Amino acid sequence: MRKILITGGRVIDPATRTDDHVDVLLAEGRVAEWGKGIEAGGETLTVDVDGAIVAPGLVDMHVHLRDPGREDEETIESGTAAAAHGGVTAVAAMPNTEPAIDTPSWVEYVRSQETPIAVYPIAAITVGREGKTLTGMAELAEAGAVAFSDDGSPVVSPTVMRRALEYASMVGLPIISHCEDLDLKGSGVMNEGLASTLSGLRGIPAAAEEVAVARDIILARTTGAKLHIAHVSTEGSVELVRRAKEDGIAITCETAPHYFSLNDDDVRSYDTSLRVSPPIRSAADLAAIKVGLADGTIDAIASDHAPHSVEEKQVEFDAAPPGMIGVETLLPVTLTNLVQSGTVTLERAVELLSTDPASILNIPHGTLEAGSRADVTVFDPDWAWEVTADWFRSKSKNSPFIGRTLQGRVILTISEGKIVFEENATSDNDDGEAHAEGEHRPEELPVHV
Ligand SMILES: [Zn+2]
């Protein structure tokens, strides 16, 4: 394997509290060393990234790869190629496939695929995600599951959730909870408020999420288990998690880029890619999510990448299945709506997108420290560009960011020492020379051999 020397970049590695203009040398799939003026040997590929940010590979802890079952929407292969395109070098795949990932052999199926980046299976909490019988958590952990979740559905029974937390705790893995009270949700399809009234769509109150968050915090306290709340979307949920952390409960949580970028007024466009679960909330909720991201209440940003076919989304808003794709726009949407707006620093953004999700899942990613896995994301935070449908590598195109201008773009993704995405690389051109076409990073393109 050829060594890679990354020069000319600004290295941001929150795990080692590094923010410095240094070179990084990768060898044998590991970070060999970093420092100023590293000399490259003969067999080394030197990449001058020309002032771009060099960060640990991003970790997206919440993606739906739809494989097995809906390979028309996404496969493990297409979803991981999309992830590499988005600067993501590790994903945790949710088990709400058909069938659900609820046996060791299905966990092995997810792990055994040849993929450009690392894929970690999350196994179901209950058999068939039906909320009744717990899965064999010890065997699933043994097979390589990194967490348990019935995501897509809440665990309705408090008794089942309590036992799940107890068993997960025994095998040392977190429970990832999709917090939604189905009774309060009713037949709602968007956030309940003025926007739902004006649009004539049935509303889902914030309480539908917050009641479920409160229940699970109480169960986490009584069991002492590790609880992770998925896709936090409301001001009240942020406050509940903040207080639980102050009380010393072992709780972490994530939000998704759409919850700090869009509000329920946007949903009045009836764009079905804006139908998500939980729904896009009010401007006040959005502001509270930003505060939670900045003050450490929210630990991670995950895309909740949820591919759906064009046919399924080309229907009335109420009839569309919930979910939007997001693994490819995770970083640029975060840079545009959190970093450019001054809500968080670049270092905090990298922590939220890489270091902290890796630590929640206890997987060997999220740092550029010498000796760690050579997963690197290089991005230009100042590059403004317009998102187009054909830019995506996902099989699905259900993104509300199509047609919008974002600021910040991934230019190079390296997974375990191999280049898995390179801006402007062409298939018949492996010497790394850049080809100019369309809209480009204003300065020189990154790769020089
Ligand atoms: Zn969910």
Tab-separated table of C-alpha atoms and ligand atoms in Angstrom:
chain	number	residue	atom	x	y	z
A	1	MET	CA	0.000	0.000	0.000
A	2	ARG	CA	1.307	3.396	-1.061
A	3	LYS	CA	1.991	5.991	1.627
A	4	ILE	CA	0.085	9.269	1.421
A	5	LEU	CA	1.507	12.593	2.598
A	6	ILE	CA	-1.074	15.357	3.042
A	7	THR	CA	0.553	18.784	2.922
A	8	GLY	CA	-0.637	22.376	2.901
A	9	GLY	CA	-3.685	21.818	5.102
A	10	ARG	CA	-5.006	23.048	8.427
A	11	VAL	CA	-5.337	19.974	10.638
A	12	ILE	CA	-8.268	20.022	13.077
A	13	ASP	CA	-8.345	17.058	15.460
A	14	PRO	CA	-10.540	17.680	18.503
A	15	ALA	CA	-9.431	14.438	20.212
A	16	THR	CA	-5.865	15.765	20.543
A	17	ARG	CA	-6.934	19.439	20.720
A	18	THR	CA	-4.980	20.145	17.547
A	19	ASP	CA	-5.608	23.061	15.195
A	20	ASP	CA	-2.401	23.640	13.274
A	21	HIS	CA	-0.830	23.851	9.837
A	22	VAL	CA	1.021	20.524	9.770
A	23	ASP	CA	1.643	17.662	7.329
A	24	VAL	CA	0.046	14.254	7.936
A	25	LEU	CA	1.684	11.029	6.781
A	26	LEU	CA	-0.458	7.893	6.294
A	27	ALA	CA	1.144	4.457	5.966
A	28	GLU	CA	-0.166	0.888	6.174
A	29	GLY	CA	-3.718	2.132	6.696
A	30	ARG	CA	-2.707	4.088	9.812
A	31	VAL	CA	-1.753	7.634	10.674
A	32	ALA	CA	2.045	7.331	10.829
A	33	GLU	CA	2.990	10.808	12.014
A	34	TRP	CA	2.286	14.490	11.649
A	35	GLY	CA	4.395	17.587	11.921
A	36	LYS	CA	5.981	20.381	9.946
A	37	GLY	CA	8.070	19.556	6.883
A	38	ILE	CA	7.736	15.772	6.823
A	39	GLU	CA	9.937	14.325	4.044
A	40	ALA	CA	8.166	11.954	1.667
A	41	GLY	CA	9.914	8.770	0.581
A	42	GLY	CA	10.020	7.594	-3.038
A	43	GLU	CA	6.810	5.544	-2.974
A	44	THR	CA	4.738	8.295	-1.370
A	45	LEU	CA	1.766	10.051	-2.963
A	46	THR	CA	1.961	13.695	-1.945
A	47	VAL	CA	-1.321	15.552	-1.821
A	48	ASP	CA	-1.170	19.345	-1.489
A	49	VAL	CA	-4.587	20.381	-0.193
A	50	ASP	CA	-3.867	24.083	-0.586
A	51	GLY	CA	-5.220	25.519	2.653
A	52	ALA	CA	-8.171	23.144	3.055
A	53	ILE	CA	-9.225	21.618	6.387
A	54	VAL	CA	-7.816	18.171	7.204
A	55	ALA	CA	-10.085	16.415	9.715
A	56	PRO	CA	-10.616	12.886	11.012
A	57	GLY	CA	-13.057	10.989	8.750
A	58	LEU	CA	-16.663	11.795	9.608
A	59	VAL	CA	-18.762	9.259	11.525
A	60	ASP	CA	-22.485	9.185	10.679
A	61	MET	CA	-24.105	7.203	13.469
A	62	HIS	CA	-27.615	7.111	11.965
A	63	VAL	CA	-28.135	5.956	8.367
A	64	HIS	CA	-30.716	3.749	6.680
A	65	LEU	CA	-29.090	1.652	3.949
A	66	ARG	CA	-32.351	-0.173	2.986
A	67	ASP	CA	-30.431	-3.402	2.387
A	68	PRO	CA	-31.825	-6.068	2.668
A	69	GLY	CA	-35.303	-5.395	1.312
A	70	ARG	CA	-35.400	-2.119	-0.606
A	71	GLU	CA	-32.363	-2.305	-2.847
A	72	ASP	CA	-34.197	-0.120	-5.383
A	73	GLU	CA	-33.831	2.791	-2.896
A	74	GLU	CA	-30.304	2.101	-1.582
A	75	THR	CA	-27.863	-0.741	-1.089
A	76	ILE	CA	-25.000	-1.123	1.323
A	77	GLU	CA	-22.769	-0.531	-1.720
A	78	SER	CA	-24.501	2.642	-2.992
A	79	GLY	CA	-25.070	4.037	0.496
A	80	THR	CA	-21.420	3.673	1.465
A	81	ALA	CA	-20.286	5.193	-1.858
A	82	ALA	CA	-22.593	8.123	-1.064
A	83	ALA	CA	-21.063	8.322	2.419
A	84	ALA	CA	-17.517	8.464	0.983
A	85	HIS	CA	-18.725	11.254	-1.336
A	86	GLY	CA	-19.918	13.115	1.769
A	87	GLY	CA	-16.591	12.742	3.614
A	88	VAL	CA	-17.979	10.015	5.881
A	89	THR	CA	-15.632	7.100	6.637
A	90	ALA	CA	-17.826	5.181	9.098
A	91	VAL	CA	-21.582	4.707	9.263
A	92	ALA	CA	-23.823	2.925	11.735
A	93	ALA	CA	-26.652	1.260	9.812
A	94	MET	CA	-30.133	1.153	11.313
A	95	PRO	CA	-31.854	-2.251	11.446
A	96	ASN	CA	-35.281	-1.301	10.044
A	97	THR	CA	-34.681	-3.286	6.878
A	98	GLU	CA	-36.856	-6.074	5.466
A	99	PRO	CA	-36.248	-8.353	7.280
A	100	ALA	CA	-35.007	-6.447	10.326
A	101	ILE	CA	-31.407	-6.927	11.507
A	102	ASP	CA	-32.403	-9.026	14.521
A	103	THR	CA	-30.221	-12.144	14.218
A	104	PRO	CA	-26.429	-12.658	14.265
A	105	SER	CA	-26.495	-13.823	10.630
A	106	TRP	CA	-28.081	-10.550	9.493
A	107	VAL	CA	-25.492	-8.614	11.507
A	108	GLU	CA	-22.820	-10.627	9.690
A	109	TYR	CA	-24.516	-9.918	6.348
A	110	VAL	CA	-24.153	-6.153	6.915
A	111	ARG	CA	-20.558	-6.492	8.101
A	112	SER	CA	-19.427	-8.828	5.316
A	113	GLN	CA	-20.129	-6.487	2.372
A	114	GLU	CA	-17.184	-4.998	0.490
A	115	THR	CA	-17.474	-1.279	1.086
A	116	PRO	CA	-15.200	1.738	0.591
A	117	ILE	CA	-15.757	2.824	4.216
A	118	ALA	CA	-16.507	1.107	7.539
A	119	VAL	CA	-20.078	-0.062	8.216
A	120	TYR	CA	-21.247	-0.860	11.747
A	121	PRO	CA	-24.581	-2.650	12.178
A	122	ILE	CA	-27.054	-1.516	14.798
A	123	ALA	CA	-29.225	-4.511	15.759
A	124	ALA	CA	-32.921	-4.420	16.596
A	125	ILE	CA	-34.062	-4.193	20.224
A	126	THR	CA	-37.037	-6.488	19.620
A	127	VAL	CA	-37.641	-9.375	17.235
A	128	GLY	CA	-38.958	-8.013	13.931
A	129	ARG	CA	-38.987	-4.559	15.591
A	130	GLU	CA	-42.440	-5.484	16.856
A	131	GLY	CA	-41.839	-4.177	20.362
A	132	LYS	CA	-42.689	-7.486	22.051
A	133	THR	CA	-39.802	-9.943	22.471
A	134	LEU	CA	-36.212	-8.851	23.086
A	135	THR	CA	-33.606	-9.985	20.583
A	136	GLY	CA	-30.629	-12.107	21.672
A	137	MET	CA	-28.485	-9.125	22.582
A	138	ALA	CA	-25.426	-11.060	23.735
A	139	GLU	CA	-25.217	-12.995	20.441
A	140	LEU	CA	-25.866	-9.824	18.412
A	141	ALA	CA	-23.096	-7.994	20.277
A	142	GLU	CA	-20.797	-10.977	19.731
A	143	ALA	CA	-21.574	-10.854	15.985
A	144	GLY	CA	-20.525	-7.179	15.847
A	145	ALA	CA	-23.575	-5.019	16.557
A	146	VAL	CA	-22.493	-1.676	18.076
A	147	ALA	CA	-25.853	-0.618	19.537
A	148	PHE	CA	-29.522	-1.607	19.651
A	149	SER	CA	-32.456	0.308	18.213
A	150	ASP	CA	-35.936	-0.245	16.816
A	151	ASP	CA	-35.504	3.078	14.988
A	152	GLY	CA	-38.369	4.036	12.733
A	153	SER	CA	-40.626	2.890	15.554
A	154	PRO	CA	-40.544	3.608	19.273
A	155	VAL	CA	-40.483	0.787	21.816
A	156	VAL	CA	-44.046	1.358	23.011
A	157	SER	CA	-43.989	-0.799	26.151
A	158	PRO	CA	-42.104	0.739	29.097
A	159	THR	CA	-41.537	-2.754	30.472
A	160	VAL	CA	-39.888	-3.930	27.258
A	161	MET	CA	-37.734	-0.779	27.178
A	162	ARG	CA	-36.713	-1.245	30.797
A	163	ARG	CA	-35.603	-4.847	30.148
A	164	ALA	CA	-33.864	-3.789	26.923
A	165	LEU	CA	-31.839	-1.209	28.851
A	166	GLU	CA	-30.922	-3.827	31.476
A	167	TYR	CA	-29.754	-6.394	28.911
A	168	ALA	CA	-27.940	-3.860	26.720
A	169	SER	CA	-26.144	-2.652	29.809
A	170	MET	CA	-24.982	-6.197	30.552
A	171	VAL	CA	-23.383	-6.451	27.100
A	172	GLY	CA	-22.011	-2.923	27.392
A	173	LEU	CA	-23.802	-1.371	24.398
A	174	PRO	CA	-26.082	1.675	24.172
A	175	ILE	CA	-29.778	1.670	23.359
A	176	ILE	CA	-30.637	4.214	20.657
A	177	SER	CA	-34.177	5.368	21.209
A	178	HIS	CA	-36.560	6.711	18.568
A	179	CYS	CA	-38.644	8.828	20.942
A	180	GLU	CA	-42.212	9.205	19.818
A	181	ASP	CA	-45.472	8.681	21.659
A	182	LEU	CA	-47.698	7.199	18.946
A	183	ASP	CA	-50.889	8.116	20.778
A	184	LEU	CA	-49.966	11.816	20.903
A	185	LYS	CA	-48.644	11.676	17.348
A	186	GLY	CA	-51.952	10.331	16.092
A	187	SER	CA	-52.231	10.742	12.333
A	188	GLY	CA	-50.081	13.900	12.282
A	189	VAL	CA	-47.677	14.521	9.419
A	190	MET	CA	-45.933	17.813	10.327
A	191	ASN	CA	-45.149	19.906	13.402
A	192	GLU	CA	-48.264	21.128	15.239
A	193	GLY	CA	-48.442	24.921	15.216
A	194	LEU	CA	-49.435	27.901	13.126
A	195	ALA	CA	-47.746	26.443	10.036
A	196	SER	CA	-49.773	23.218	10.240
A	197	THR	CA	-52.986	25.203	10.671
A	198	LEU	CA	-52.155	27.429	7.686
A	199	SER	CA	-51.169	24.480	5.507
A	200	GLY	CA	-54.164	22.351	6.459
A	201	LEU	CA	-51.935	19.425	7.438
A	202	ARG	CA	-52.446	17.420	10.650
A	203	GLY	CA	-49.987	18.384	13.376
A	204	ILE	CA	-47.670	16.377	15.666
A	205	PRO	CA	-47.159	18.145	19.015
A	206	ALA	CA	-43.673	18.572	20.479
A	207	ALA	CA	-45.030	16.641	23.485
A	208	ALA	CA	-45.200	13.470	21.350
A	209	GLU	CA	-41.386	13.466	21.407
A	210	GLU	CA	-40.840	14.938	24.862
A	211	VAL	CA	-43.101	12.476	26.730
A	212	ALA	CA	-41.061	9.627	25.217
A	213	VAL	CA	-37.716	11.314	26.001
A	214	ALA	CA	-38.804	11.838	29.625
A	215	ARG	CA	-39.884	8.191	29.973
A	216	ASP	CA	-36.611	6.873	28.625
A	217	ILE	CA	-34.552	9.188	30.842
A	218	ILE	CA	-36.401	7.828	33.889
A	219	LEU	CA	-35.753	4.256	32.730
A	220	ALA	CA	-32.082	5.035	32.068
A	221	ARG	CA	-31.780	6.413	35.586
A	222	THR	CA	-33.361	3.346	37.221
A	223	THR	CA	-31.297	0.874	35.153
A	224	GLY	CA	-28.015	2.831	34.943
A	225	ALA	CA	-27.845	1.822	31.280
A	226	LYS	CA	-26.385	3.854	28.390
A	227	LEU	CA	-29.183	5.652	26.564
A	228	HIS	CA	-28.758	7.572	23.317
A	229	ILE	CA	-31.683	9.642	22.036
A	230	ALA	CA	-31.905	9.721	18.237
A	231	HIS	CA	-32.797	12.833	16.221
A	232	VAL	CA	-33.701	15.311	18.978
A	233	SER	CA	-35.950	17.952	17.397
A	234	THR	CA	-37.627	20.054	20.113
A	235	GLU	CA	-36.673	22.685	22.669
A	236	GLY	CA	-38.256	20.591	25.437
A	237	SER	CA	-36.201	17.507	24.518
A	238	VAL	CA	-32.982	19.545	24.634
A	239	GLU	CA	-33.943	20.794	28.101
A	240	LEU	CA	-34.797	17.268	29.338
A	241	VAL	CA	-31.424	15.939	28.153
A	242	ARG	CA	-29.599	18.925	29.655
A	243	ARG	CA	-31.151	18.255	33.072
A	244	ALA	CA	-30.545	14.500	32.824
A	245	LYS	CA	-26.863	15.165	32.141
A	246	GLU	CA	-26.710	17.510	35.131
A	247	ASP	CA	-28.215	14.675	37.191
A	248	GLY	CA	-25.395	12.365	36.096
A	249	ILE	CA	-27.525	10.034	33.963
A	250	ALA	CA	-25.579	8.158	31.246
A	251	ILE	CA	-27.335	9.852	28.368
A	252	THR	CA	-26.178	11.120	24.977
A	253	CYS	CA	-28.146	12.442	22.037
A	254	GLU	CA	-27.917	13.467	18.419
A	255	THR	CA	-29.758	15.795	16.095
A	256	ALA	CA	-29.909	15.877	12.290
A	257	PRO	CA	-28.912	18.798	10.022
A	258	HIS	CA	-32.513	19.496	8.999
A	259	TYR	CA	-33.488	20.310	12.594
A	260	PHE	CA	-31.036	23.234	12.748
A	261	SER	CA	-31.478	24.328	9.127
A	262	LEU	CA	-35.200	24.284	8.355
A	263	ASN	CA	-38.386	25.149	10.205
A	264	ASP	CA	-42.064	24.305	9.806
A	265	ASP	CA	-42.688	27.369	7.633
A	266	ASP	CA	-40.551	25.658	4.967
A	267	VAL	CA	-42.951	22.701	5.082
A	268	ARG	CA	-45.715	24.954	3.773
A	269	SER	CA	-44.119	24.343	0.344
A	270	TYR	CA	-45.568	20.775	0.599
A	271	ASP	CA	-42.210	19.439	-0.644
A	272	THR	CA	-42.517	15.765	0.355
A	273	SER	CA	-38.774	15.479	1.056
A	274	LEU	CA	-39.566	17.692	4.087
A	275	ARG	CA	-41.800	14.984	5.543
A	276	VAL	CA	-39.549	13.431	8.187
A	277	SER	CA	-39.981	11.698	11.525
A	278	PRO	CA	-39.799	13.514	13.907
A	279	PRO	CA	-41.153	16.473	11.913
A	280	ILE	CA	-39.257	19.674	11.138
A	281	ARG	CA	-40.149	21.940	14.061
A	282	SER	CA	-40.676	25.643	14.768
A	283	ALA	CA	-38.120	28.440	14.577
A	284	ALA	CA	-37.952	28.439	18.412
A	285	ASP	CA	-37.113	24.711	18.448
A	286	LEU	CA	-34.459	25.275	15.788
A	287	ALA	CA	-32.863	27.997	17.942
A	288	ALA	CA	-32.862	25.688	20.995
A	289	ILE	CA	-31.208	22.890	18.982
A	290	LYS	CA	-28.420	25.320	18.033
A	291	VAL	CA	-27.887	26.257	21.680
A	292	GLY	CA	-27.766	22.555	22.602
A	293	LEU	CA	-25.161	21.889	19.906
A	294	ALA	CA	-23.007	24.774	21.073
A	295	ASP	CA	-23.192	24.063	24.834
A	296	GLY	CA	-22.566	20.302	24.644
A	297	THR	CA	-26.087	19.100	25.489
A	298	ILE	CA	-26.290	17.561	22.015
A	299	ASP	CA	-23.343	15.220	21.431
A	300	ALA	CA	-23.526	14.392	17.743
A	301	ILE	CA	-24.900	15.364	14.364
A	302	ALA	CA	-26.138	12.366	12.364
A	303	SER	CA	-27.856	12.518	8.991
A	304	ASP	CA	-30.760	10.058	9.516
A	305	HIS	CA	-30.103	9.332	5.808
A	306	ALA	CA	-33.436	7.821	4.706
A	307	PRO	CA	-33.648	7.080	0.971
A	308	HIS	CA	-37.060	6.800	-0.694
A	309	SER	CA	-37.932	6.210	-4.328
A	310	VAL	CA	-39.269	9.004	-6.546
A	311	GLU	CA	-42.584	7.119	-6.914
A	312	GLU	CA	-43.039	6.905	-3.143
A	313	LYS	CA	-42.360	10.627	-2.647
A	314	GLN	CA	-44.316	11.880	-5.705
A	315	VAL	CA	-47.601	11.828	-3.822
A	316	GLU	CA	-49.639	14.110	-1.545
A	317	PHE	CA	-47.640	15.292	1.489
A	318	ASP	CA	-49.737	13.143	3.882
A	319	ALA	CA	-49.169	9.998	1.840
A	320	ALA	CA	-45.375	10.307	1.516
A	321	PRO	CA	-43.209	8.057	3.693
A	322	PRO	CA	-41.083	10.008	6.215
A	323	GLY	CA	-37.384	10.555	5.575
A	324	MET	CA	-34.814	12.464	3.536
A	325	ILE	CA	-31.360	11.529	2.270
A	326	GLY	CA	-28.517	13.312	4.041
A	327	VAL	CA	-25.227	11.446	4.325
A	328	GLU	CA	-23.762	13.461	1.418
A	329	THR	CA	-24.947	16.883	2.618
A	330	LEU	CA	-24.167	16.260	6.318
A	331	LEU	CA	-20.967	18.319	6.298
A	332	PRO	CA	-21.895	21.173	3.916
A	333	VAL	CA	-25.256	21.759	5.630
A	334	THR	CA	-23.496	21.805	9.014
A	335	LEU	CA	-20.830	24.208	7.756
A	336	THR	CA	-23.442	26.480	6.174
A	337	ASN	CA	-25.963	26.627	9.005
A	338	LEU	CA	-23.817	26.152	12.117
A	339	VAL	CA	-20.264	27.245	11.366
A	340	GLN	CA	-20.742	30.078	8.844
A	341	SER	CA	-23.489	31.484	11.084
A	342	GLY	CA	-21.070	31.514	14.015
A	343	THR	CA	-23.067	29.104	16.189
A	344	VAL	CA	-20.164	26.668	16.647
A	345	THR	CA	-16.468	26.695	15.788
A	346	LEU	CA	-14.978	24.453	13.100
A	347	GLU	CA	-13.391	22.380	15.857
A	348	ARG	CA	-16.756	21.850	17.577
A	349	ALA	CA	-18.326	20.896	14.233
A	350	VAL	CA	-15.662	18.216	13.691
A	351	GLU	CA	-16.240	16.971	17.225
A	352	LEU	CA	-20.006	16.692	16.567
A	353	LEU	CA	-19.500	14.961	13.209
A	354	SER	CA	-16.635	12.635	14.060
A	355	THR	CA	-14.982	12.490	17.481
A	356	ASP	CA	-18.090	12.299	19.659
A	357	PRO	CA	-20.228	9.846	17.619
A	358	ALA	CA	-17.175	7.538	17.453
A	359	SER	CA	-16.873	7.674	21.213
A	360	ILE	CA	-20.627	7.088	21.789
A	361	LEU	CA	-20.444	3.923	19.659
A	362	ASN	CA	-16.998	3.009	21.023
A	363	ILE	CA	-15.616	2.474	17.507
A	364	PRO	CA	-11.988	3.158	16.463
A	365	HIS	CA	-12.602	6.352	14.474
A	366	GLY	CA	-12.780	10.071	15.087
A	367	THR	CA	-9.136	11.053	15.579
A	368	LEU	CA	-5.956	11.654	13.590
A	369	GLU	CA	-3.701	10.716	16.498
A	370	ALA	CA	-0.613	8.771	15.398
A	371	GLY	CA	-1.373	5.033	15.252
A	372	SER	CA	-5.089	5.456	14.620
A	373	ARG	CA	-6.948	4.285	11.513
A	374	ALA	CA	-6.049	6.456	8.501
A	375	ASP	CA	-9.522	7.943	7.968
A	376	VAL	CA	-9.260	11.512	6.744
A	377	THR	CA	-11.731	14.039	5.364
A	378	VAL	CA	-10.388	17.086	3.563
A	379	PHE	CA	-12.823	19.922	2.911
A	380	ASP	CA	-12.934	23.508	1.780
A	381	PRO	CA	-15.206	25.410	4.193
A	382	ASP	CA	-15.444	28.465	1.914
A	383	TRP	CA	-16.479	26.843	-1.354
A	384	ALA	CA	-20.044	27.963	-2.214
A	385	TRP	CA	-21.919	25.687	-4.633
A	386	GLU	CA	-25.436	24.788	-5.661
A	387	VAL	CA	-26.777	21.314	-4.884
A	388	THR	CA	-28.158	19.496	-7.924
A	389	ALA	CA	-30.000	16.159	-8.110
A	390	ASP	CA	-27.315	14.561	-10.282
A	391	TRP	CA	-24.561	15.461	-7.790
A	392	PHE	CA	-25.805	12.745	-5.385
A	393	ARG	CA	-24.397	9.226	-5.478
A	394	SER	CA	-27.227	7.821	-3.389
A	395	LYS	CA	-29.759	5.820	-5.401
A	396	SER	CA	-32.442	8.168	-4.049
A	397	LYS	CA	-32.839	11.916	-4.586
A	398	ASN	CA	-35.224	12.934	-1.785
A	399	SER	CA	-33.255	15.953	-0.565
A	400	PRO	CA	-34.809	19.357	0.211
A	401	PHE	CA	-31.370	20.927	-0.318
A	402	ILE	CA	-31.495	20.424	-4.093
A	403	GLY	CA	-31.444	23.893	-5.669
A	404	ARG	CA	-30.007	25.525	-2.544
A	405	THR	CA	-26.549	27.049	-2.263
A	406	LEU	CA	-24.338	25.576	0.440
A	407	GLN	CA	-20.975	26.791	1.645
A	408	GLY	CA	-18.339	24.117	2.188
A	409	ARG	CA	-17.540	20.988	0.246
A	410	VAL	CA	-15.589	17.766	0.660
A	411	ILE	CA	-12.643	17.480	-1.719
A	412	LEU	CA	-10.967	14.273	-0.549
A	413	THR	CA	-11.999	11.268	1.544
A	414	ILE	CA	-9.490	8.659	2.702
A	415	SER	CA	-10.607	5.452	4.422
A	416	GLU	CA	-8.036	3.191	6.039
A	417	GLY	CA	-5.280	4.778	3.956
A	418	LYS	CA	-7.101	4.512	0.600
A	419	ILE	CA	-8.559	7.399	-1.389
A	420	VAL	CA	-12.283	6.603	-1.659
A	421	PHE	CA	-13.463	9.959	-2.990
A	422	GLU	CA	-11.593	12.723	-4.732
A	423	GLU	CA	-13.223	15.839	-6.177
A	424	ASN	CA	-12.871	15.897	-9.963
A	425	ALA	CA	-11.158	12.515	-10.170
A	426	THR	CA	-12.171	10.701	-13.331
A	427	SER	CA	-12.305	6.964	-13.839
A	428	ASP	CA	-9.734	6.914	-16.660
A	429	ASN	CA	-7.383	9.254	-14.858
A	430	ASP	CA	-5.669	7.732	-11.891
A	431	ASP	CA	-2.655	10.031	-11.902
A	432	GLY	CA	-4.643	12.467	-9.790
A	433	GLU	CA	-4.641	15.299	-12.308
A	434	ALA	CA	-7.691	17.469	-11.936
A	435	HIS	CA	-10.140	18.041	-14.779
A	436	ALA	CA	-11.968	21.340	-14.894
A	437	GLU	CA	-15.671	21.342	-15.685
A	438	GLY	CA	-18.634	23.248	-14.334
A	439	GLU	CA	-18.470	24.908	-10.967
A	440	HIS	CA	-15.201	24.617	-9.107
A	441	ARG	CA	-13.302	25.446	-6.060
A	442	PRO	CA	-11.904	28.839	-6.928
A	443	GLU	CA	-8.247	28.022	-6.343
A	444	GLU	CA	-6.182	25.201	-7.712
A	445	LEU	CA	-7.585	21.711	-7.230
A	446	PRO	CA	-6.025	19.666	-4.510
A	447	VAL	CA	-4.221	16.631	-5.764
A	448	HIS	CA	-0.693	16.660	-7.181
A	449	VAL	CA	1.424	13.536	-7.425
B	1	ZN	ZN	-35.877	7.416	14.136
